[in-house]
Short mmCIF file of C-alpha atoms in Angstrom, two decimals:
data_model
loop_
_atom_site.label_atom_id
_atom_site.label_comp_id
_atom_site.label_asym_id
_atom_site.label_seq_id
_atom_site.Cartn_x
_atom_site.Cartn_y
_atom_site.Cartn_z
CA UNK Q 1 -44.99 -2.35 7.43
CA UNK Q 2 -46.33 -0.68 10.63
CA UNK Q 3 -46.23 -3.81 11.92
CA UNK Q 4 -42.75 -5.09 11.05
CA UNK Q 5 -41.67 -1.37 12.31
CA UNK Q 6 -42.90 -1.66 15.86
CA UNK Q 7 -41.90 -5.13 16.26
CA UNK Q 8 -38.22 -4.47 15.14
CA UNK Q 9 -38.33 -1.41 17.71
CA UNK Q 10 -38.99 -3.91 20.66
CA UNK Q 11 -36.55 -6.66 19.26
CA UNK Q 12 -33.58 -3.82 18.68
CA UNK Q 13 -33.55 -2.97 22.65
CA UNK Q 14 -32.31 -6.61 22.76
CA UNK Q 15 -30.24 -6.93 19.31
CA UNK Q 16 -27.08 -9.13 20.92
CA UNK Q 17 -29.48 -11.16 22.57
CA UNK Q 18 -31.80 -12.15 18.97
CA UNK Q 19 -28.45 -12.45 17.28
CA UNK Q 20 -26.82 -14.98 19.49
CA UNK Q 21 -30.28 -16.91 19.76
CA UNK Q 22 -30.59 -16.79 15.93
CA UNK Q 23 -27.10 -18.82 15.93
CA UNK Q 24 -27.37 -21.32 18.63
CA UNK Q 25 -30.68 -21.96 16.72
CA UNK Q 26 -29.31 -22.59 13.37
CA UNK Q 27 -26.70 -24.46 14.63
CA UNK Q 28 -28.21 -26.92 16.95
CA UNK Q 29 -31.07 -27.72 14.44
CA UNK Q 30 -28.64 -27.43 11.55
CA UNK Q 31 -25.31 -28.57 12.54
CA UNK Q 32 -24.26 -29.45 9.15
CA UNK Q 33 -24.37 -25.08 8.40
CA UNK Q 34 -21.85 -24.42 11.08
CA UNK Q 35 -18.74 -25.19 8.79
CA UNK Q 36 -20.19 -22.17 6.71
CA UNK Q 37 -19.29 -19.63 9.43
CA UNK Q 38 -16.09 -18.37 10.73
CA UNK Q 39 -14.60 -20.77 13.87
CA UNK Q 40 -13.53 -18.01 15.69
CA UNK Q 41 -16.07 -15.96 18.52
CA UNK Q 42 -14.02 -12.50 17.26
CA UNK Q 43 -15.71 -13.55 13.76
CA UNK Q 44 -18.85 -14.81 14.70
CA UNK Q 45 -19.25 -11.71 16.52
CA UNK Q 46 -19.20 -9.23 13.61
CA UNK Q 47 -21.24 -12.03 11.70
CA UNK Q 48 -23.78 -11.29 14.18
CA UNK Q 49 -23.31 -7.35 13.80
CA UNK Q 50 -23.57 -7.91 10.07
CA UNK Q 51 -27.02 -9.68 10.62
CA UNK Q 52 -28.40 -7.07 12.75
CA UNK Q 53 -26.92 -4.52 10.22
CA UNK Q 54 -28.83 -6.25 7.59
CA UNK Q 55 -31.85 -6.35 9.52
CA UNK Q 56 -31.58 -2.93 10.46
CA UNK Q 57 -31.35 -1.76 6.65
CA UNK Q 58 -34.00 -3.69 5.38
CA UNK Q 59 -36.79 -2.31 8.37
CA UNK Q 60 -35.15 1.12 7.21
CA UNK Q 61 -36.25 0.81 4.14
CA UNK Q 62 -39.37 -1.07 3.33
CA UNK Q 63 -41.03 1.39 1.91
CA UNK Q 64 -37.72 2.05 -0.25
CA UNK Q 65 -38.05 1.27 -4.08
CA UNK Q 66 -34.26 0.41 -3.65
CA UNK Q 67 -35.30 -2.65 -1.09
CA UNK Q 68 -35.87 -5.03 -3.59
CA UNK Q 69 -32.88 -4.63 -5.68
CA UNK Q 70 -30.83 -4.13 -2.77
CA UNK Q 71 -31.95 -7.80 -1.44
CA UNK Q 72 -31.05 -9.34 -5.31
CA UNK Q 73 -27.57 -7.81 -4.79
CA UNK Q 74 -27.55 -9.38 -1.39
CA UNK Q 75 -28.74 -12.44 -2.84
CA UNK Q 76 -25.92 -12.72 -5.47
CA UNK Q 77 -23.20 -11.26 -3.01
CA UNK Q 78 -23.96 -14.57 -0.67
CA UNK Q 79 -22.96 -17.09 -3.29
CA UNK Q 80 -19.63 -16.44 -1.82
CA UNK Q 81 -20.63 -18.04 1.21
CA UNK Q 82 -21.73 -20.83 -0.27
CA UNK Q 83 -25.21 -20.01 0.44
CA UNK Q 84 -27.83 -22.29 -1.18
CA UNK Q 85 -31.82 -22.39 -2.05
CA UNK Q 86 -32.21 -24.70 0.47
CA UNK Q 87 -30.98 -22.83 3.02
CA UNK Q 88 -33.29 -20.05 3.31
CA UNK Q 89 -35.86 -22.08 5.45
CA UNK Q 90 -33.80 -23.08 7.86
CA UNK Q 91 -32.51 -19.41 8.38
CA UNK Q 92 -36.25 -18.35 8.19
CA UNK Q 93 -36.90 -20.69 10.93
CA UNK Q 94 -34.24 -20.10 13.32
CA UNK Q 95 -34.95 -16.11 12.71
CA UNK Q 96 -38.82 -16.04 13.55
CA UNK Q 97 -37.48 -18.33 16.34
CA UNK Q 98 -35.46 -15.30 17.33
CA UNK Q 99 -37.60 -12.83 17.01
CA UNK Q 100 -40.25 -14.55 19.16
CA UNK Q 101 -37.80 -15.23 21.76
CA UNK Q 102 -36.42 -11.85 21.67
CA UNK Q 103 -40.39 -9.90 21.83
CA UNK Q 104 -41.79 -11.68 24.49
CA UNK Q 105 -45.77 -10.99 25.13
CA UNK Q 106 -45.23 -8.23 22.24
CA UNK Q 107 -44.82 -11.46 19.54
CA UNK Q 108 -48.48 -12.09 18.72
CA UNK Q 109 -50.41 -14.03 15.92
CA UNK Q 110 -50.38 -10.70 13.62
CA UNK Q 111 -46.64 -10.44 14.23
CA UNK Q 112 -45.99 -13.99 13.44
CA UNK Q 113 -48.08 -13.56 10.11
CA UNK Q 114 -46.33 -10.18 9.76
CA UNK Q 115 -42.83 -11.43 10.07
CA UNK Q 116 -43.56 -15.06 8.39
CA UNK Q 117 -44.76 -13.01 5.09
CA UNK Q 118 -41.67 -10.50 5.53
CA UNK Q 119 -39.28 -12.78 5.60
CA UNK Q 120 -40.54 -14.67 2.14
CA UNK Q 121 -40.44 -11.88 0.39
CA UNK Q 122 -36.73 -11.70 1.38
CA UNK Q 123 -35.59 -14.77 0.29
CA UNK Q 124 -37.87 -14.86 -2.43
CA UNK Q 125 -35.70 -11.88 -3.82
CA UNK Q 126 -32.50 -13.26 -2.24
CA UNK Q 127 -32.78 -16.12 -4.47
CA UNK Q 128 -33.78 -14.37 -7.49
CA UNK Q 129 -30.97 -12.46 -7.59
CA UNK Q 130 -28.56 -15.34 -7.52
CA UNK Q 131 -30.11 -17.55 -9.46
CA UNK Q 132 -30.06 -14.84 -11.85
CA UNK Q 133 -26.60 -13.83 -11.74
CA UNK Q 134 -23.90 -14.69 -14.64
CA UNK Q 135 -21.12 -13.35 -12.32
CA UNK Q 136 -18.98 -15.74 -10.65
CA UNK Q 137 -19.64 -16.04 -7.07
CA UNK Q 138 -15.78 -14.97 -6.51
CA UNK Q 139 -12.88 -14.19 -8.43
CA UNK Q 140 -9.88 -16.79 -8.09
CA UNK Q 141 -6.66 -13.95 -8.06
CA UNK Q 142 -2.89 -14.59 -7.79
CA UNK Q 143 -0.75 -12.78 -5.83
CA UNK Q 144 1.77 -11.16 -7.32
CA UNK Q 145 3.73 -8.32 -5.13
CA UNK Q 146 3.15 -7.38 -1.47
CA UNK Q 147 4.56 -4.72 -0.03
CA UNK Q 148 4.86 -3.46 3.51
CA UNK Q 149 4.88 -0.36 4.84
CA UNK Q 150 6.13 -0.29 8.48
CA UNK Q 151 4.01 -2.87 10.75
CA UNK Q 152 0.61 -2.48 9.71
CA UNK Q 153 -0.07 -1.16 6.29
CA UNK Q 154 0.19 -3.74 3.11
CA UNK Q 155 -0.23 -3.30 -0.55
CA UNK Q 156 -0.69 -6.35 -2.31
CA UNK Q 157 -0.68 -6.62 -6.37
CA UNK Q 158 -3.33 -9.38 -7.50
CA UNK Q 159 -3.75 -11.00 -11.02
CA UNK Q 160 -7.54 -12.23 -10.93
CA UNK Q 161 -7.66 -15.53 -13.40
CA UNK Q 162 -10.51 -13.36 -15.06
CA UNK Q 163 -10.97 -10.05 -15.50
CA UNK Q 164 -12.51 -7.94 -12.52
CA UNK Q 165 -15.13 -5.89 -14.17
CA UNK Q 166 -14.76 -2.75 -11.36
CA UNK Q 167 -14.29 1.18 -11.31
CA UNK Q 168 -11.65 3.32 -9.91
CA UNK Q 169 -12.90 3.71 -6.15
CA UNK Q 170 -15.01 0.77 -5.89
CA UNK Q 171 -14.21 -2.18 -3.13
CA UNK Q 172 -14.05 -5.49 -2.75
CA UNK Q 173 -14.43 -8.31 -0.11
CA UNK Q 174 -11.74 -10.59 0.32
CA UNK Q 175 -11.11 -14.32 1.45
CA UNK Q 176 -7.78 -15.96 2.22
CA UNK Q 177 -7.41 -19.83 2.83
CA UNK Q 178 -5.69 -18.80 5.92
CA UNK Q 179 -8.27 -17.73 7.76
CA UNK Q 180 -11.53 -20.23 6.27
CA UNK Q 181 -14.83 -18.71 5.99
CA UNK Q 182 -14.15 -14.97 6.81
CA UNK Q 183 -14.60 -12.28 3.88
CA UNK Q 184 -13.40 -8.42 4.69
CA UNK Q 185 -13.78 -5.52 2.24
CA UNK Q 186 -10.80 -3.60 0.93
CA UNK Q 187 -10.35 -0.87 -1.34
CA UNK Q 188 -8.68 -1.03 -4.77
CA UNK Q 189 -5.89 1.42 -5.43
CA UNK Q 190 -6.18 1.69 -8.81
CA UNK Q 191 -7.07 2.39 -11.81
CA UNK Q 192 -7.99 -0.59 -14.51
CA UNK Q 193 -4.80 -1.57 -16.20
CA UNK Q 194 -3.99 -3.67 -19.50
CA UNK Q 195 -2.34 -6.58 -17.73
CA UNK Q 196 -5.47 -6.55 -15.34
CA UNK Q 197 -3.89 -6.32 -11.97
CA UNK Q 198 -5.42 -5.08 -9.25
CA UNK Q 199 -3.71 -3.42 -5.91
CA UNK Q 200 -5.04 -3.90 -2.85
CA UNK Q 201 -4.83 -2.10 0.33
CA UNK Q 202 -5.07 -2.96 3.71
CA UNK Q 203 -4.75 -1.41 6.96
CA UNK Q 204 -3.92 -4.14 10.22
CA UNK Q 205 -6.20 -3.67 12.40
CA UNK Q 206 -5.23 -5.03 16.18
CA UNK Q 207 -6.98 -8.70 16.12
CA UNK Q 208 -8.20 -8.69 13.26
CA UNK Q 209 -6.86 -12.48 11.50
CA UNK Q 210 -7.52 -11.65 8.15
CA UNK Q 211 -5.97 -7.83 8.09
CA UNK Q 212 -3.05 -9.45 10.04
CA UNK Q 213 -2.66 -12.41 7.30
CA UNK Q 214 -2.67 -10.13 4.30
CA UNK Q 215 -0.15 -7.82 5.64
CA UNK Q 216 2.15 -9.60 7.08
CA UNK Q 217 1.63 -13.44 6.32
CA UNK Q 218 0.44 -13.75 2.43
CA UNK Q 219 3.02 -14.08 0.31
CA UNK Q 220 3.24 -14.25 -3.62
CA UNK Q 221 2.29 -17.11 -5.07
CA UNK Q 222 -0.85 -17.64 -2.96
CA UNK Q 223 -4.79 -17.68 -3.80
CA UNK Q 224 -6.91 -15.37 -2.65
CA UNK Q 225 -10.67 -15.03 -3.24
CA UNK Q 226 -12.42 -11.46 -4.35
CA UNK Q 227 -15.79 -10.44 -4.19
CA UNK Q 228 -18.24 -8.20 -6.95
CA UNK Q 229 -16.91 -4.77 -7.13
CA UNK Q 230 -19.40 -2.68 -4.64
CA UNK Q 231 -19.51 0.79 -3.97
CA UNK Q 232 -20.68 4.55 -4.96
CA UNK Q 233 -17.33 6.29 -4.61
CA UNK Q 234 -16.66 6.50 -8.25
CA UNK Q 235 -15.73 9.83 -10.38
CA UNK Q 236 -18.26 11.68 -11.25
CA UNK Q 237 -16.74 13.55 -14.11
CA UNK Q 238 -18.23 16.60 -15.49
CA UNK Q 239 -17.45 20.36 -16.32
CA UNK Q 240 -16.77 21.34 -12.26
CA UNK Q 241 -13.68 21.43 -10.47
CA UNK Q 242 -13.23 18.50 -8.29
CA UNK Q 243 -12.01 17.88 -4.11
CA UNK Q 244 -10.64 14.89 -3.59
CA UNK Q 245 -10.03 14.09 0.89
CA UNK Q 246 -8.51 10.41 2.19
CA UNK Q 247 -7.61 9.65 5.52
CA UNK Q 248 -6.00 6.38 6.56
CA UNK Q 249 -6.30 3.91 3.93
CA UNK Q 250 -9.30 5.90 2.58
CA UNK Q 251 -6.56 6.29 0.27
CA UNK Q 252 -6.90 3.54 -1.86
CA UNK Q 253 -9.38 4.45 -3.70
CA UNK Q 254 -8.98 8.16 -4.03
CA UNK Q 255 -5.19 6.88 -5.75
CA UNK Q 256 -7.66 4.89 -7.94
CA UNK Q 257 -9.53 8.09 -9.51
CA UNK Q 258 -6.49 10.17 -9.14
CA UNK Q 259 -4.89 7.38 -11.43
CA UNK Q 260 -7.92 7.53 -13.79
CA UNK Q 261 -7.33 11.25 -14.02
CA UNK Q 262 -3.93 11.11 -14.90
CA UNK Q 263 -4.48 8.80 -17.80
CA UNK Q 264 -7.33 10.92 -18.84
CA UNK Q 265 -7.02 14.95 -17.81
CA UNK Q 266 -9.68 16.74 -16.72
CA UNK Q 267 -10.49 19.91 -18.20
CA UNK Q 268 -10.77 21.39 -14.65
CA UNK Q 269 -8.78 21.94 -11.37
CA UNK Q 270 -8.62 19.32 -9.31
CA UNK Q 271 -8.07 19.74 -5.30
CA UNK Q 272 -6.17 16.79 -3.17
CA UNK Q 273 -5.69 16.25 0.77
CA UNK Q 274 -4.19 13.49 2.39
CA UNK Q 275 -5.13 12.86 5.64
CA UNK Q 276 -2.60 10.85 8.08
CA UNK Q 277 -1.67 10.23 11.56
CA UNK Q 278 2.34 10.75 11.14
CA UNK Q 279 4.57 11.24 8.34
CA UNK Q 280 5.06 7.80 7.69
CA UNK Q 281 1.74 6.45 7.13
CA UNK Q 282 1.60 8.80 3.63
CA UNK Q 283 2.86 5.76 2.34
CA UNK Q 284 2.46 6.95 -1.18
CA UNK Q 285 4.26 10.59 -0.97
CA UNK Q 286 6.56 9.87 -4.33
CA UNK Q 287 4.15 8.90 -6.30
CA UNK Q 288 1.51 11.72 -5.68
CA UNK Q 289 5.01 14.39 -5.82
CA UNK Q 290 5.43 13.03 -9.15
CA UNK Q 291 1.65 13.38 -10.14
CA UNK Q 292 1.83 16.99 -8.42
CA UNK Q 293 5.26 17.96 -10.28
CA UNK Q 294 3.38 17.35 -13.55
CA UNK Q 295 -0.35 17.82 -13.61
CA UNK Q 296 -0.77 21.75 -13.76
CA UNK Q 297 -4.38 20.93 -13.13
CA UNK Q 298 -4.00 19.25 -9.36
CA UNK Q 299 -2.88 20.62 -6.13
CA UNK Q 300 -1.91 18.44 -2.90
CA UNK Q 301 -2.09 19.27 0.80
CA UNK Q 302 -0.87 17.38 3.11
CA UNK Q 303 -2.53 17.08 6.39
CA UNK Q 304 -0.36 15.32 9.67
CA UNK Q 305 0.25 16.39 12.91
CA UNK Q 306 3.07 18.76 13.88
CA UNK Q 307 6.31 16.92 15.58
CA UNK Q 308 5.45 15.80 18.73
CA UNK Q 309 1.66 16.87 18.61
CA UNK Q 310 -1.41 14.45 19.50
CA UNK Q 311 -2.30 12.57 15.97
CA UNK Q 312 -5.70 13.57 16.41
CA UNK Q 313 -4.49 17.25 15.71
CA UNK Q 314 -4.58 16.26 11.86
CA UNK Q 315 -8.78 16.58 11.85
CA UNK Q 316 -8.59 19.91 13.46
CA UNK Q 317 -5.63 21.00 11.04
CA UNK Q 318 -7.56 19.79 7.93
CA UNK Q 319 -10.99 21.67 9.12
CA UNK Q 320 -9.00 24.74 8.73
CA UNK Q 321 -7.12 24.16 5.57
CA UNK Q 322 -10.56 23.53 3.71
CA UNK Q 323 -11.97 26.50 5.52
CA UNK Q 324 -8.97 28.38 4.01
CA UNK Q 325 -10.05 26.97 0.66
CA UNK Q 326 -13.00 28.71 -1.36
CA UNK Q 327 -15.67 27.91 -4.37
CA UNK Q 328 -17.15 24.78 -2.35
CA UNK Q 329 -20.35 24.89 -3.85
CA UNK Q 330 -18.86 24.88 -7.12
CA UNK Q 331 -16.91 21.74 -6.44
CA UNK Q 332 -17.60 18.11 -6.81
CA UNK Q 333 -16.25 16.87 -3.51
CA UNK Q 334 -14.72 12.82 -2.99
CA UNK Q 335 -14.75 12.05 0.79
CA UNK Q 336 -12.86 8.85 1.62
CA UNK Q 337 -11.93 7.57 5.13
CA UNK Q 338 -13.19 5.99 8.48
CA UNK Q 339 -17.04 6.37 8.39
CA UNK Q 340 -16.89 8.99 11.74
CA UNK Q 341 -14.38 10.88 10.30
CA UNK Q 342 -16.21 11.20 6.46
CA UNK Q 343 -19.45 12.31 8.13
CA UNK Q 344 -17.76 14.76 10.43
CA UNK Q 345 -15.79 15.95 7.61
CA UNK Q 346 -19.07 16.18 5.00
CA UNK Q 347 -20.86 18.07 7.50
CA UNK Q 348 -18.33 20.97 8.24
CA UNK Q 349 -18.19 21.08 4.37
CA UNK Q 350 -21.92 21.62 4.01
CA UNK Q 351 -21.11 24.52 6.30
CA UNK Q 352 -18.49 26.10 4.20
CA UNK Q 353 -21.22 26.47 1.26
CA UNK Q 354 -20.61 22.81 -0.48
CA UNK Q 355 -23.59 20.95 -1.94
CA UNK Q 356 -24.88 17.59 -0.65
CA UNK Q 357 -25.67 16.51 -3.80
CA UNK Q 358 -22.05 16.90 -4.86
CA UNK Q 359 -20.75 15.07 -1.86
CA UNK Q 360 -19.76 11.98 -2.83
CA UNK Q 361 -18.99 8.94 0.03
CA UNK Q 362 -19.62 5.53 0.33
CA UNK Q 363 -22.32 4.69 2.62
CA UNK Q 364 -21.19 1.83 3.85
CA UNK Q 365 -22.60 1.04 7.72
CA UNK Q 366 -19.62 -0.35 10.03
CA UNK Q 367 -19.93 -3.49 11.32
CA UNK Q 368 -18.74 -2.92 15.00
CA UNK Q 369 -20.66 -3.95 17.97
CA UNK Q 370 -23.99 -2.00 18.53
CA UNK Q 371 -22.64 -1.97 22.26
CA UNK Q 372 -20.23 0.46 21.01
CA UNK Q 373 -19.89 4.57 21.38
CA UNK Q 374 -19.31 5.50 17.56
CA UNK Q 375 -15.72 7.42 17.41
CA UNK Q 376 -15.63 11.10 16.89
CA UNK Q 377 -14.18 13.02 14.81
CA UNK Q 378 -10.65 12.59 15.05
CA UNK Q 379 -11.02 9.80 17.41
CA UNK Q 380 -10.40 7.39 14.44
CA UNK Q 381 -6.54 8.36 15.56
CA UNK Q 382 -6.68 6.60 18.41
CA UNK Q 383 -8.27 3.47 17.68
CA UNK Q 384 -7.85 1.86 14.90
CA UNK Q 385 -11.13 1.88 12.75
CA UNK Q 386 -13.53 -1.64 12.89
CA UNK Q 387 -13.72 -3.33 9.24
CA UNK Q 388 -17.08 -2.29 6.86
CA UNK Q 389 -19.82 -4.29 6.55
CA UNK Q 390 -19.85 -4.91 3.27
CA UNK Q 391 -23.19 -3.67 1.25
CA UNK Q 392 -23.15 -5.01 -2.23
CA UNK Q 393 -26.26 -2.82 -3.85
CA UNK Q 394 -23.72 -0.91 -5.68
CA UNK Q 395 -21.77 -2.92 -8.07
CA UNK Q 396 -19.77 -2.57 -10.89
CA UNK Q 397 -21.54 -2.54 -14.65
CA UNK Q 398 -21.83 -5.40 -15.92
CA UNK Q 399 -20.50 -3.98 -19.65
CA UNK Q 400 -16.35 -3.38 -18.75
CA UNK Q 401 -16.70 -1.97 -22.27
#
């Protein structure tokens, strides 16, 4: 592990370097793999983040007990891709290949060994988990409904052919045959319903194919392909009073447990705030006026800029609305946004008195370049946020009871 450590520090200086080599590797000894991988360089450049992210999580945590099932997740999550048995070599190959190329004089016989016996015990669990799996490696789902909501927000109703076994606030990557080869993880809005339809919700963000497709191309009728449910951002539902914060499409999945709620009433208070950068991105006013106007047990704040203001005046205006609001440590607290602004917005509630252990986000890494500043708080405003890498260790039971 010491080993594997201090290499990884020396190969990380030069991450876009070993991830391009890794590729032009694979696919000049393997040229029958490339058809596996998005066509586009905009793609294949977040499927190099997405390695490095990988890479970067498993170093992290090797001495993790949650490494192991975290690489069978991984393992069944890449079925999607088509990924085989007998392609692990060939990755293994072009990756120590990487890695050498990338470490220079550092890349000695121990490192080699080191590396070599790492990387076995990855696909060793890799393919474990997949071959163990009695999930499908996608769900086939219909479209049903899509709605748009001015140029760059889409809801989209799905009918999966089978059941999605999921939770309210869980996510799932998505695949169109528009754009071949490219998955992207969205949010469900809702709670499970009888008829087993599922809403999805995506934000557009500015060149990226797939967000572009589903909100503006797909229509009903068409195919699209979903992922296993993922994610920690479930209710936690107990005898405390619960907070409940989205921003952006963050949303989704905050309507999910709100919906869950509803159809089951809490004994206790529950707290809402909807984060957005202008009136009309809260989308889904009516329906949480109409939850508002008859829940006794929830209260809504709405958080946008005033007329004319900069939209990044919304973070500072919803810092001091929950610093108006008391009993945080007696809370259970949802967080659901932009990774920057969640953070930000966890940590100014740990100063108000709330618990960490009753903080409640997904930790989902983003998959944007490494060669970029992260945003700031607030700064989410102004660009529009990159697309989550998608990590599947947190899925939905397998009993839908």
């Amino acid at each position: 592990m010491r080993i594997l450590k201090s290499s990884f520090a020396v190969v990380e200086r030069r991450a876009e370097h070993a991830a391009r080599f890794f590729y032009s590797h694979l696919f000049w000894h393997h040229p029958g793999l490339r058809a596996l991988f998005p066509s586009s360089s905009e793609d294949m450049e977040r499927q190099r983040d997405r390695l490095f992210a990988a890479l970067t999580h498993v170093v992290a945590h090797l001495e993790s007990d949650t490494l192991l099932p975290y690489l069978r997740d991984l393992g069944r999550d890449h079925r999607k891709f088509l990924v085989g048995p007998e392609h692990y070599a060939a990755v293994g190959a072009s990756l120590l290949a990487a890695l050498a190329r990338t470490s220079g004089d550092a890349w000695t016989p121990e490192v080699e060994k080191a590396w070599t016996e790492a990387y076995q015990v990855i696909a060793d669990a890799m393919t474990a988990g997949a071959a163990a799996s009695a999930e499908p490696p996608w769900w086939e789902a219909e479209v049903v409904r899509h709605l748009q909501y001015g140029e760059d927000i889409g809801v989209l109703t799905l009918r999966p052919h089978v059941p999605l076994p999921y939770r309210p606030g869980q996510y799932v990557s998505v695949s169109s045959a528009r754009v071949p080869t490219t998955w992207r993880t969205y949010s469900l809005g809702n709670a499970p319903r009888p008829d087993t339809t599922v809403d999805l919700h995506v934000s557009r963000i500015e060149g990226g194919r797939l967000s572009t497709v589903l909100v503006r191309d797909v229509r009903p009728g068409e195919l699209l392909r979903l992922g296993a449910p993922g994610g920690d951002l479930v209710l936690r539902r107990g005898d405390r009073p619960v907070t409940l914060i989205a921003a952006g499409t963050g949303w989704a999945p905050v309507r999910a447990m709100l919906e869950d709620l509803v159809a089951h009433p809490p004994d206790q208070d529950v707290r809402l705030f909807v984060v957005a950068r202008d009136a009309a991105h809260l989308y889904d006013r009516p329906l949480i006026d109409g939850y508002a106007a008859t829940c006794r047990w929830l209260s809504v704040t709405y958080i946008t800029p005033a007329p004319g203001r900069h939209r990044n005046q919304a973070t500072e205006r919803l810092a001091t609305a929950l610093g108006h609001r008391g009993l945080w440590r007696e809370q259970d607290v949802h967080l659901s946004g932009p990774a920057p602004f969640v953070e930000e917005t966890a940590a100014l509630l740990e100063e108000l008195g709330a618990r960490p252990d009753r903080l409640f986000r997904d930790a989902v890494p983003a998959s944007g370049s490494a060669r970029t500043r992260p945003l700031g708080f607030g700064e989410w405003f102004l660009e529009r946020p990159d697309p989550h890498w998608h990590n599947p260790a947190a899925r939905a039971p397998r009993d839908t009871g």
